[in-house]
Amino acid sequence: AQKITQTQPGMFVQEKEAVTLDCTYDTSDPSYGLFWYKQPSSGEMIFLIYQGSYDQQNATEGRYSLNFQKARKSANLVISASQLGDSAMYFCAMKTGRRALTFGSGTRLQVQP
Amino acid sequence: SAVISQKPSRDICQRGTSLTIQCQVDSQVTMMFWYRQQPGQSLTLIATANQGSEATYESGFVIDKFPISRPNLTFSTLTVSNMSPEDSSIYLCSVEWGRNEQYFGPGTRLTVT
């Protein structure tokens, strides 16, 4: 069975600083994908970044980067130069053979001016 | 990327009634998924819907309560039947887009009184 763990219920960061959101996972499937989503108060799920289990390099998308440590089974999201608009819930998720996503419990990020 | 719309965006329903939620995608997709997000919680998969076959339900979700239709490659419906206040949630459809992307609709926010 797949499991995603996010141990930070809430995080605060100052505007313009970087922040790391933690995510660890567990699966016996050698092929998997890791996703991060942002959910603002409106409720929509915004896809941020993807990392495949066989990808050699860490994924980056603009201000978002994924610190993938396969041996530790961690896939932390790094947001650089935080903005007020980054305040939201962030979910880590995993896809394996069954193709649907398994989600972690989420981290609420608040960016302070 | 895929553009997904859902109807209705929100509704308030009375206990014992049913609501059908529609999900429309702007491109043909094989895999569609329905998720539920209870207040303050993460997303939980209800079922996977492939065109031309019966939906596959996750443990804890049954067809009599959450019947799903998938008449073609761009459309699906989820019905929440015989509603109770515990069904108050955000319901989201999502689609698999290639190997490393999954997109979500904007969600349907349901309140059962």
mmCIF file of C-alpha atoms in Angstrom, chain B residues 13-17 35-42 44 46 60-61 65-66 80-91 108-113:
data_model
loop_
_atom_site.group_PDB
_atom_site.id
_atom_site.type_symbol
_atom_site.label_atom_id
_atom_site.label_comp_id
_atom_site.label_asym_id
_atom_site.label_seq_id
_atom_site.Cartn_x
_atom_site.Cartn_y
_atom_site.Cartn_z
ATOM 1 C CA CYS B 13 -29.127 20.264 -0.447
ATOM 2 C CA GLN B 14 -31.554 18.746 1.982
ATOM 3 C CA ARG B 15 -30.987 15.469 3.727
ATOM 4 C CA GLY B 16 -32.308 12.476 1.799
ATOM 5 C CA THR B 17 -32.060 14.056 -1.641
ATOM 6 C CA TYR B 35 -12.220 12.554 -5.116
ATOM 7 C CA ARG B 36 -13.881 13.771 -1.957
ATOM 8 C CA GLN B 37 -12.422 16.342 0.402
ATOM 9 C CA GLN B 38 -14.227 16.567 3.719
ATOM 10 C CA PRO B 39 -13.900 19.820 5.679
ATOM 11 C CA GLY B 40 -10.351 20.363 6.871
ATOM 12 C CA GLN B 41 -9.205 17.049 5.435
ATOM 13 C CA SER B 42 -7.127 15.796 2.565
ATOM 14 C CA THR B 44 -9.729 10.751 -0.741
ATOM 15 C CA ILE B 46 -13.902 7.710 -4.424
ATOM 16 C CA GLY B 60 -15.629 2.582 1.871
ATOM 17 C CA PHE B 61 -17.417 3.840 -1.227
ATOM 18 C CA LYS B 65 -24.326 5.714 -2.764
ATOM 19 C CA PHE B 66 -22.047 7.222 -5.439
ATOM 20 C CA VAL B 80 -24.314 11.637 -4.304
ATOM 21 C CA SER B 81 -27.437 9.722 -3.281
ATOM 22 C CA ASN B 82 -29.631 9.887 -0.208
ATOM 23 C CA MET B 83 -27.476 12.620 1.247
ATOM 24 C CA SER B 84 -26.726 13.163 4.892
ATOM 25 C CA PRO B 85 -24.777 15.998 6.576
ATOM 26 C CA GLU B 86 -21.693 13.736 6.558
ATOM 27 C CA ASP B 87 -21.652 14.049 2.765
ATOM 28 C CA SER B 88 -20.893 17.763 3.033
ATOM 29 C CA SER B 89 -17.583 18.013 1.196
ATOM 30 C CA ILE B 90 -15.821 19.302 -1.858
ATOM 31 C CA TYR B 91 -16.092 16.815 -4.709
ATOM 32 C CA THR B 108 -18.171 21.199 -6.281
ATOM 33 C CA ARG B 109 -18.741 22.442 -2.765
ATOM 34 C CA LEU B 110 -21.690 20.535 -1.299
ATOM 35 C CA THR B 111 -23.472 21.384 1.921
ATOM 36 C CA VAL B 112 -26.167 19.041 3.206
ATOM 37 C CA THR B 113 -28.612 20.413 5.752
#
